[in-house]
Structure formats: C-alpha cells, structure tokens
CSV table of C-alpha atoms in Angstrom, one decimal:
chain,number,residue,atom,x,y,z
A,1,UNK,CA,12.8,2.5,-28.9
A,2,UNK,CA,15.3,5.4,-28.1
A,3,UNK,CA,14.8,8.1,-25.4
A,4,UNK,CA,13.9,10.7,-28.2
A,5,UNK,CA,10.8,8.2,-29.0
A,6,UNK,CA,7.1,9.7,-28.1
A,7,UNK,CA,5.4,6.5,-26.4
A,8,UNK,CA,1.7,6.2,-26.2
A,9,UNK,CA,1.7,6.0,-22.4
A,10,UNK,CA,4.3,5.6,-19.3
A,11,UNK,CA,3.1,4.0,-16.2
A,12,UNK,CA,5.0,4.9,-12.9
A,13,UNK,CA,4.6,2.3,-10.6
A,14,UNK,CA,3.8,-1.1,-10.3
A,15,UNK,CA,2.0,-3.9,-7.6
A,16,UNK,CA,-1.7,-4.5,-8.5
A,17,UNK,CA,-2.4,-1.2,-10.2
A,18,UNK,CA,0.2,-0.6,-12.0
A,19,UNK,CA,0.7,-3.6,-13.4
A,20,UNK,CA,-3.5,-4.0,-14.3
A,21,UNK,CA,-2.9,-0.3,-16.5
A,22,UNK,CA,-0.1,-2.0,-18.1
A,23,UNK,CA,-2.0,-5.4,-18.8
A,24,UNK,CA,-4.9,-3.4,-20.2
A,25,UNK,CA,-2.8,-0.7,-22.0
A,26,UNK,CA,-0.6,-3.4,-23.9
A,27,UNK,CA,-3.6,-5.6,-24.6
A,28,UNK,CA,-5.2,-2.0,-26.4
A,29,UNK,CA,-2.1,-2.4,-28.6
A,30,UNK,CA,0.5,1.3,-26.8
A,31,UNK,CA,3.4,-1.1,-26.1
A,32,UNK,CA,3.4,0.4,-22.3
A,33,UNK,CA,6.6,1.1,-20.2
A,34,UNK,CA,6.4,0.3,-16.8
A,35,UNK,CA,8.3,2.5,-14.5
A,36,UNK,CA,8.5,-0.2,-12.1
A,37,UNK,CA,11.4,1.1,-9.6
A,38,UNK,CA,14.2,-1.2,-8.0
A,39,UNK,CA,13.8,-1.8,-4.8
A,40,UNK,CA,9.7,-1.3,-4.1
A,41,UNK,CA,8.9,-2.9,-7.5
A,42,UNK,CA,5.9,-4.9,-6.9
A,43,UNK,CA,4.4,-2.7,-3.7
A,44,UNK,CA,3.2,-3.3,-0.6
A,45,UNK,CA,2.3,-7.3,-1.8
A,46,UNK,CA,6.1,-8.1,-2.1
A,47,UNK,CA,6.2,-7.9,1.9
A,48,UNK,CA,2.5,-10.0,2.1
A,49,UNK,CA,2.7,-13.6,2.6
A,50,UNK,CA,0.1,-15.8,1.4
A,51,UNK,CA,-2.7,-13.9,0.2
A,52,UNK,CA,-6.0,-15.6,0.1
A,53,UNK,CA,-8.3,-12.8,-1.1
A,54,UNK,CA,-7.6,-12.1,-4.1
A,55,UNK,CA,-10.6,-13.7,-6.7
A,56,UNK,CA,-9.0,-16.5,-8.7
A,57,UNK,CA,-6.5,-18.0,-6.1
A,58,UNK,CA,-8.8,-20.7,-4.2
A,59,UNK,CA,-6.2,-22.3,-2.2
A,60,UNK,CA,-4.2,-18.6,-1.8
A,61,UNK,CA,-1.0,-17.0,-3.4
A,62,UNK,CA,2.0,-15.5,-2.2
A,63,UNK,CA,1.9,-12.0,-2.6
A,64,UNK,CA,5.4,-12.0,-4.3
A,65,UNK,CA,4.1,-14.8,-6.7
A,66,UNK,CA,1.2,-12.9,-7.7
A,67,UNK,CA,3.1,-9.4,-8.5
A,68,UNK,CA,5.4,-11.9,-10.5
A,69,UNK,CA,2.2,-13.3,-12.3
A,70,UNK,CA,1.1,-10.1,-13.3
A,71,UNK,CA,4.4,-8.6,-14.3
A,72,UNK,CA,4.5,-11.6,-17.0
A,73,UNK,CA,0.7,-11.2,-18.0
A,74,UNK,CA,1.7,-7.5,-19.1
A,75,UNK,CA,4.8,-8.3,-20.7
A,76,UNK,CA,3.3,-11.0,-23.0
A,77,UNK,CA,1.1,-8.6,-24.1
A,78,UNK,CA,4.0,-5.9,-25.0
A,79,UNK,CA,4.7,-3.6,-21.9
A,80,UNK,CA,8.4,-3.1,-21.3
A,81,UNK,CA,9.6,-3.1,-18.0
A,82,UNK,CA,12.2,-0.8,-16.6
A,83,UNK,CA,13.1,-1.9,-13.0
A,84,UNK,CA,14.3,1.4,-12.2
A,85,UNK,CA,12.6,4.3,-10.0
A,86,UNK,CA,11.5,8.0,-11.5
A,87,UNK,CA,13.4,10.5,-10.4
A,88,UNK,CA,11.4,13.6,-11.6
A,89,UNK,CA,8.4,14.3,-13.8
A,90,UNK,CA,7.8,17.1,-15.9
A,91,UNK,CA,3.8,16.3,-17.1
A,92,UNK,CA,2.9,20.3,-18.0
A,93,UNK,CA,3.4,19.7,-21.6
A,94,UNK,CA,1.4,17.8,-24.1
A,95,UNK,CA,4.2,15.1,-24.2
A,96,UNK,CA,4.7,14.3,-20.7
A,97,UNK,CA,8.4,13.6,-19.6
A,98,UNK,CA,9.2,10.7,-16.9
A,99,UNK,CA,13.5,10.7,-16.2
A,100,UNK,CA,14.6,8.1,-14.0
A,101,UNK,CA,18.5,7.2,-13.1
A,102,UNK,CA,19.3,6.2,-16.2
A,103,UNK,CA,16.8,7.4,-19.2
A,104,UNK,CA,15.1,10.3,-20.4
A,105,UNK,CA,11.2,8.9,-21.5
A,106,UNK,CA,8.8,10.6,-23.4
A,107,UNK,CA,4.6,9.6,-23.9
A,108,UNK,CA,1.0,11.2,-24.5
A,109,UNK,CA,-0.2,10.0,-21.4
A,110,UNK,CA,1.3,9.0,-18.0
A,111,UNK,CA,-0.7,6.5,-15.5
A,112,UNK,CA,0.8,7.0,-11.5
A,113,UNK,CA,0.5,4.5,-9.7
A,114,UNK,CA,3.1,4.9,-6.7
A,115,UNK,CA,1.4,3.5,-4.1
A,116,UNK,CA,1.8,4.3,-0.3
A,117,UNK,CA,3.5,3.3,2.2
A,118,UNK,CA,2.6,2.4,6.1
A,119,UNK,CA,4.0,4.3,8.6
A,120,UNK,CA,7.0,2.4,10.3
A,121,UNK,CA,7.3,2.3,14.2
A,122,UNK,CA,11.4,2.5,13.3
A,123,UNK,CA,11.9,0.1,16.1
A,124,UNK,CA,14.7,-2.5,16.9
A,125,UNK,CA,13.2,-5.6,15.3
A,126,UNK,CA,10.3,-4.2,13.3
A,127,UNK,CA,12.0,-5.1,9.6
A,128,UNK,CA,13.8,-8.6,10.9
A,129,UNK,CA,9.7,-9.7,11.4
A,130,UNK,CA,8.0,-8.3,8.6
A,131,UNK,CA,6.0,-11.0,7.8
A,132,UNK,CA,7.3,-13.0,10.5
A,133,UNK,CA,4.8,-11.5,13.0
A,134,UNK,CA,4.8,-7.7,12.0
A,135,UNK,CA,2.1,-7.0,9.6
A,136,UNK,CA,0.6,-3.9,8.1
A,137,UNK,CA,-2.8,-5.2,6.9
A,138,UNK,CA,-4.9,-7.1,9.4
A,139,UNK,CA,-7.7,-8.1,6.2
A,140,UNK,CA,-4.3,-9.7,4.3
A,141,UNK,CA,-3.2,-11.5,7.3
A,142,UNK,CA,-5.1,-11.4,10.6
A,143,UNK,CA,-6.7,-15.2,9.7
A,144,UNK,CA,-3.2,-16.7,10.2
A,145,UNK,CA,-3.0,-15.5,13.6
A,146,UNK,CA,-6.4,-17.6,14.8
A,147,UNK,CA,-6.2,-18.3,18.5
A,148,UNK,CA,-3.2,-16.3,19.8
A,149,UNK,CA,-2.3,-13.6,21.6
A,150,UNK,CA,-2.1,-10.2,18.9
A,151,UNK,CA,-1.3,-6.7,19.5
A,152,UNK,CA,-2.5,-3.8,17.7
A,153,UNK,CA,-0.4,-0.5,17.6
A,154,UNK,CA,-2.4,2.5,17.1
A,155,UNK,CA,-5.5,4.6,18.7
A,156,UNK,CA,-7.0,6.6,15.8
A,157,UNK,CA,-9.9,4.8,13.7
A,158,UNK,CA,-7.7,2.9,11.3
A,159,UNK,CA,-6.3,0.6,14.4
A,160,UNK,CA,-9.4,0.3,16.2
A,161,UNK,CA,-11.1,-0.8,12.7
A,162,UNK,CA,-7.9,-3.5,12.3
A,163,UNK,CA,-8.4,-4.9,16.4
A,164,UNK,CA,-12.2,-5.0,15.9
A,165,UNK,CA,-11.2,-7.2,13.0
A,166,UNK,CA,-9.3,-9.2,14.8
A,167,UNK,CA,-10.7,-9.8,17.4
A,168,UNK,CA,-12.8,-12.7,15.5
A,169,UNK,CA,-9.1,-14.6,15.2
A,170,UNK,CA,-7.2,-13.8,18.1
A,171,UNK,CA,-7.3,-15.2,21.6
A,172,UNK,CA,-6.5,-11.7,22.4
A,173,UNK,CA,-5.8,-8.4,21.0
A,174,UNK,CA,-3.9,-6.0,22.9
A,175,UNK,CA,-3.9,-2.2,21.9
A,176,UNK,CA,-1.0,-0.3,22.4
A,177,UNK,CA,-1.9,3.0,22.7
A,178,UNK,CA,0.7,6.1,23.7
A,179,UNK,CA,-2.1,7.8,24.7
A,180,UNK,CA,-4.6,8.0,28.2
A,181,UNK,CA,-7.5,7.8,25.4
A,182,UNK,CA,-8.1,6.8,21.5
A,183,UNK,CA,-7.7,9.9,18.8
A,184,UNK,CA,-10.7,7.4,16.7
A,185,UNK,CA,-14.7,8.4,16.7
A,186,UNK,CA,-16.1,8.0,20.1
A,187,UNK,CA,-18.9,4.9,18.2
A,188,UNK,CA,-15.9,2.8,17.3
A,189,UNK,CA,-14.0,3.4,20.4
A,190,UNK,CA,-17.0,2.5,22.5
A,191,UNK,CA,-17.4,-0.8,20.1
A,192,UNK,CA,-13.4,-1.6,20.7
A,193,UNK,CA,-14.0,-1.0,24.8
A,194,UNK,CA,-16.9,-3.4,24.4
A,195,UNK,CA,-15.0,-6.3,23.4
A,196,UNK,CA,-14.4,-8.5,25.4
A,197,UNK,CA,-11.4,-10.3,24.1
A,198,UNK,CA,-9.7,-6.3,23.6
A,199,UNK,CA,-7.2,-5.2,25.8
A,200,UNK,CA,-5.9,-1.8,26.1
A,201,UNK,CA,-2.8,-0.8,27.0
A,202,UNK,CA,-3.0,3.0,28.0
A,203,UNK,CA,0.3,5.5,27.6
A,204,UNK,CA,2.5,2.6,26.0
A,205,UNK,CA,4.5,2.5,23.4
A,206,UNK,CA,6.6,-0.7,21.7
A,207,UNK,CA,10.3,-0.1,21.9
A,208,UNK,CA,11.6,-3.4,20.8
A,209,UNK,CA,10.5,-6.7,19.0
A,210,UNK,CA,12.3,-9.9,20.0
A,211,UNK,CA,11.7,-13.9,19.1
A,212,UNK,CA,13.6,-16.8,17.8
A,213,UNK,CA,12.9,-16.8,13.8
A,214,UNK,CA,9.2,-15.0,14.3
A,215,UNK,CA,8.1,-12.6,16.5
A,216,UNK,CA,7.1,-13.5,20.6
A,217,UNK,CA,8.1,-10.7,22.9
A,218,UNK,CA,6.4,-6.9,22.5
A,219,UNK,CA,8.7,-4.8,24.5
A,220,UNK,CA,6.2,-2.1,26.4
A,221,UNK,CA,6.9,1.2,27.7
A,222,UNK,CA,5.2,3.4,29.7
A,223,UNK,CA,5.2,6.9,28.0
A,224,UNK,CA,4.9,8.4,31.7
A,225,UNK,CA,6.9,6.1,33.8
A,226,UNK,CA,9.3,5.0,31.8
A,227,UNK,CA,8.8,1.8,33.2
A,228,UNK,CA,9.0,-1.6,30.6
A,229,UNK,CA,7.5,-4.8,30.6
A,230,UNK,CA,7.4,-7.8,28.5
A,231,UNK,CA,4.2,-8.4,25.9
A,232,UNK,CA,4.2,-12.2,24.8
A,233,UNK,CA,2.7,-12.1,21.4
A,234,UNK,CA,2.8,-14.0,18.3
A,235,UNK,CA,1.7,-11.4,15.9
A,236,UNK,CA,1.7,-7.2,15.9
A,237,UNK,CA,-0.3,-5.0,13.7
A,238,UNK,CA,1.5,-1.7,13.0
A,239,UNK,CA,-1.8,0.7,12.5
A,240,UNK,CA,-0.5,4.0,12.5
A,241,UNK,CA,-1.5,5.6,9.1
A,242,UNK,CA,-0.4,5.8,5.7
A,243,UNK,CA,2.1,8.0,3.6
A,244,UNK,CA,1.6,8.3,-0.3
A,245,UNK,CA,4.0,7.8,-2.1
A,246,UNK,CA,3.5,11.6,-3.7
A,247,UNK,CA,6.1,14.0,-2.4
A,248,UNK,CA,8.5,13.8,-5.0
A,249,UNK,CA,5.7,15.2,-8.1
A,250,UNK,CA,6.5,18.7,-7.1
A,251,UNK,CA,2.7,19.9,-6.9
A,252,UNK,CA,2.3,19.3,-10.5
A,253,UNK,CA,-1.0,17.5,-9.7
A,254,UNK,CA,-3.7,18.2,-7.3
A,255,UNK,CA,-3.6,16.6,-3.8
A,256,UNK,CA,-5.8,16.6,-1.1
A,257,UNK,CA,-4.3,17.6,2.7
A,258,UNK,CA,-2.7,14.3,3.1
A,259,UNK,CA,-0.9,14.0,0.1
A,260,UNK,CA,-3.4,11.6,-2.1
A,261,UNK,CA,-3.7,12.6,-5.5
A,262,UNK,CA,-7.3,13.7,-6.2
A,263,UNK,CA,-9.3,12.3,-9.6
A,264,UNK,CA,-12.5,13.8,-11.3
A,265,UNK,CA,-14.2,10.6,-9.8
A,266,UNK,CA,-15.6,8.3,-11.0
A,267,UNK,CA,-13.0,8.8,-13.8
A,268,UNK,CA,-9.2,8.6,-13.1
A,269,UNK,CA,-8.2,11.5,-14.5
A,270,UNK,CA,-6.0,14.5,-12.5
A,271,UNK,CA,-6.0,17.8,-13.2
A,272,UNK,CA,-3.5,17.3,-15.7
A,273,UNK,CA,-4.5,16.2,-19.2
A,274,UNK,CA,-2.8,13.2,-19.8
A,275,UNK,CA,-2.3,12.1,-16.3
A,276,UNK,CA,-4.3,9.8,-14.4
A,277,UNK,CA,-3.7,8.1,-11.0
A,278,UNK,CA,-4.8,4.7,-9.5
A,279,UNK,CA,-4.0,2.6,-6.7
A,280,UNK,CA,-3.3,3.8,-3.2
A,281,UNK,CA,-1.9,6.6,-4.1
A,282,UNK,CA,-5.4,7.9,-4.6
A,283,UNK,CA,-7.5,5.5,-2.2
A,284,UNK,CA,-7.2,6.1,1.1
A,285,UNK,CA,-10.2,3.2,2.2
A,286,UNK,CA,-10.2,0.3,1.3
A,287,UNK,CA,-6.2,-0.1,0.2
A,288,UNK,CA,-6.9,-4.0,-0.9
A,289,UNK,CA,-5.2,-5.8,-4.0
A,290,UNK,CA,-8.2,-5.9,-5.9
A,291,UNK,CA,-9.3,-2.2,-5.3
A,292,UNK,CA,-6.1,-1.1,-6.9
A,293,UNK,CA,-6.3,-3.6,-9.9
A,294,UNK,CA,-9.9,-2.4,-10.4
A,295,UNK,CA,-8.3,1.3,-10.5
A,296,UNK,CA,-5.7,0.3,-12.4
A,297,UNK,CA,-8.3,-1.0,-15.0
A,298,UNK,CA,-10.0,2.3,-15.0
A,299,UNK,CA,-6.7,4.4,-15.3
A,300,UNK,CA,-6.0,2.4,-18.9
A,301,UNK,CA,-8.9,2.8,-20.1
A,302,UNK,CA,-9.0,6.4,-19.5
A,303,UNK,CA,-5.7,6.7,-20.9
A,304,UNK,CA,-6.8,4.8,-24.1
A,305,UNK,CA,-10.0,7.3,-24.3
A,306,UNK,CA,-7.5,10.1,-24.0
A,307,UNK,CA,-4.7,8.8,-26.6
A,308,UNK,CA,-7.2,7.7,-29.1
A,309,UNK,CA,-9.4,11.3,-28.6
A,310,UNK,CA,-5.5,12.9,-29.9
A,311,UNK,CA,-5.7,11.6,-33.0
A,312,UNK,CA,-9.3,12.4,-33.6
C-alpha cells in the first residue's frame, strides 16, 4: 500500500496490547499496521525476564520471547509491522492521520496502545541491572528473589502494595523511603509496619547500585545527614509511579489528571470517533500482561464494530 492508501485501522503501539488489537484486527480480515516504534517496540516485557504468569506458558516464557510470539501470530494473519515510532497524530478528521519518521499513514480507525513507562531513579547503575536485580514489577518477578535480602524504593501505596508482596519471598524487604513517614493510606501503612520481615529505612534515598554481573550493594543516603551506608541486597524494586506514555497526543483525546487516556468504559472507545485506547496507557491498576491483552482484545473489536458501522 502507498501513503495516499485509506487503511481500515492503525495501531500505535505494541507489547501485549497492541499486538492482541493487531492479532484480532487481521484475523477480522483490515490487514492492520502496527506502529510498533524502534527502540521500545515490544514494551515494558522486553525488559522482563522469565515471565511465569502469563496463561498458556506452564514452565514460563521470556518476556522478549513472548512479544516475539505475538508479533508473528499477527503477522501471519496480515498486520504489517512498521518498527518505527509516531511522531504526531492528527485523529480530528474522519480519516485519522498517524506520521512517523519516515511515512505519512492514513485509516478509519486508530487503536493506542503506547503504554507507560516506570519512573526511573536515574541513578549510577540502575540501567546496567535492569533485570539483573532492578525490577519494576514485584508480581513479574518478586518469586525469583525467594529467601534474600530485597529492597523496595517508594512510600506511597503502589511500594507498600509491591513490599507487602514480597515480603512472602524475601528474607527481608527493606523500604527506602526519603521521607520521616509513607505518602500511602494510613491501613496499608499500618499492614507494612506490621510485618515482621519489613524494614524501613526513614529519610534515605539510593544513590548508587553496585555488584559483579547482578546487583549486591544499595548505596543509602540519608536525605538529612548526608551520611551513606552500604545496603547488601540481591534484588531492588523501583516503586515510584508510572508515566503514560501520552504527552506527545497534543490533547486531542481526553485524559484524566495523570495523563491516562480515559474510555467510555466498559467500551474502549475515547472521545474521538475512531479512536480507542488499551493497555497501560489507560489502566492504571492492575498493569499485568494479560490485562493489556484482554484490552487490546476489546479495542479490536470496537474498532471492527466501528469500521463495519461506516459502511452501513
């Protein structure tokens, strides 16, 4: 197809989502183009080691492996994959226009599914032990880390929820906390004080990450003091919140005050005919594989409800 060709649908995006609307969508018989971009394609899962929750993977897959098996599903079934990133979006009209670095693309409907990001602590050491001891997701990989020493980094509910969780694997889980008391609900705080395996460290923050090939030093400092000391740990969570992946639609859909694109639940549909969101760029809970394949799911199907209501 050339750039003057009016698809059927665009989907912006890929990991679990995006690539679910693009399996559903080609299966339907629109010949989907994924937007996947070029160096995120794939999402948060491309960063995930062995994931052992998602249904239909007994012994566990690696989250790369399983983007990878998806990517192929959709593309037997007729999407077209451009590993490139949108650059702008123009969706007022009723053909919908996605330009990324190198293509103009035209459809009838447009499925976002950008994702979000987790807030980096932009430390020395943080990227050289993603997955090698820093993790994002204590549900995705909090069982690996069964029996030794873990810290948590983070005081508002999000954190507390991910130490509570792991505080069933690890030995111990320290809290690191830049704070002289947690920003989350006084019930969970008083549930994470009550553990007895928890450990809070008050008014620190990590500064540095050190270890031979995977992580086992926590370097602590004292927000008041100044004063550092050494945290021997095999594994830190980074709980500090979530950005979606949103900014760059210029307010041409509704968001909500932190930036996730609001739906006219249970449906995925925006405020914008034609457009409809899935994945964590719209969920803010649960933020799991199969929560965004399930919206992803939804999203085609809207968009096939849409497209075929057109022609009516």
């Amino acid at each position: 197809m050339n750039e003057e060709t009016v698809r059927d649908v665009v989907v912006v995006g890929s990991g679990p989502a995006g690539w679910t609307a693009a399996i559903y969508t080609a299966r339907a018989g629109f010949n989907p183009l994924v937007v996947a971009g070029s160096l995120d394609a794939g999402g948060a899962l491309m960063t995930t080691t062995e994931v052992e929750n998602f249904p239909g993977f007994p012994e566990g897959v690696m989250g790369p492996d399983l983007m990878e098996k998806m990517q192929v599903q959709a593309e037997k079934f007729g999407a077209e994959v451009l590993f490139e990133d949108a650059v702008s979006l123009d969706l007022a009209g009723e053909i919908k226009v996605v330009t990324t670095e190198d293509g103009v693309y035209r459809a009838k409907a447009v499925i976002l599914a950008l994702g979000s990001e987790y807030k980096k602590l932009g430390i020395e050491g943080e990227q050289q032990f993603s997955g090698k001891g820093v993790s994002y997701c204590a549900t995705c990989d909090g069982f690996f880390f069964k029996g030794q020493e873990i810290a948590v980094v983070g005081g508002g509910d999000s954190a507390v929820t991910e130490a509570l969780f792991l505080a069933r694997f690890g030995s111990t889980v320290h809290v690191i906390h830049r704070r002289d008391q947690l920003r989350a609900s006084k019930i969970m705080a008083d549930r994470l004080l009550a553990e007895p395996n928890v450990k809070v460290h008050w008014n620190s923050k990590v500064v540095d990450l050190k270890g031979e090939g995977s992580l086992q030093v926590a370097l602590l400092e004292d927000t008041q003091t100044g004063e550092q000391s050494e945290l021997p740990v095999s594994g830190l969570f980074v709980a500090i919140g979530h950005e979606p992946r949103s900014s760059f639609l210029g307010g041409q859909v509704d968001l909500d005050e932190n930036g996730y694109i609001l739906t006219d639940e249970p449906s995925t549909s925006t405020n914008v005919p034609g457009v409809f969101a899935c994945g964590d760029v719209v969920d803010h809970i649960y933020r799991q594989a199969v929560t965004a394949a399930g919206t992803g799911c939804r999203a085609a199907l809207d968009a096939q409800s849409y497209i075929e209501s057109l022609a009516s």
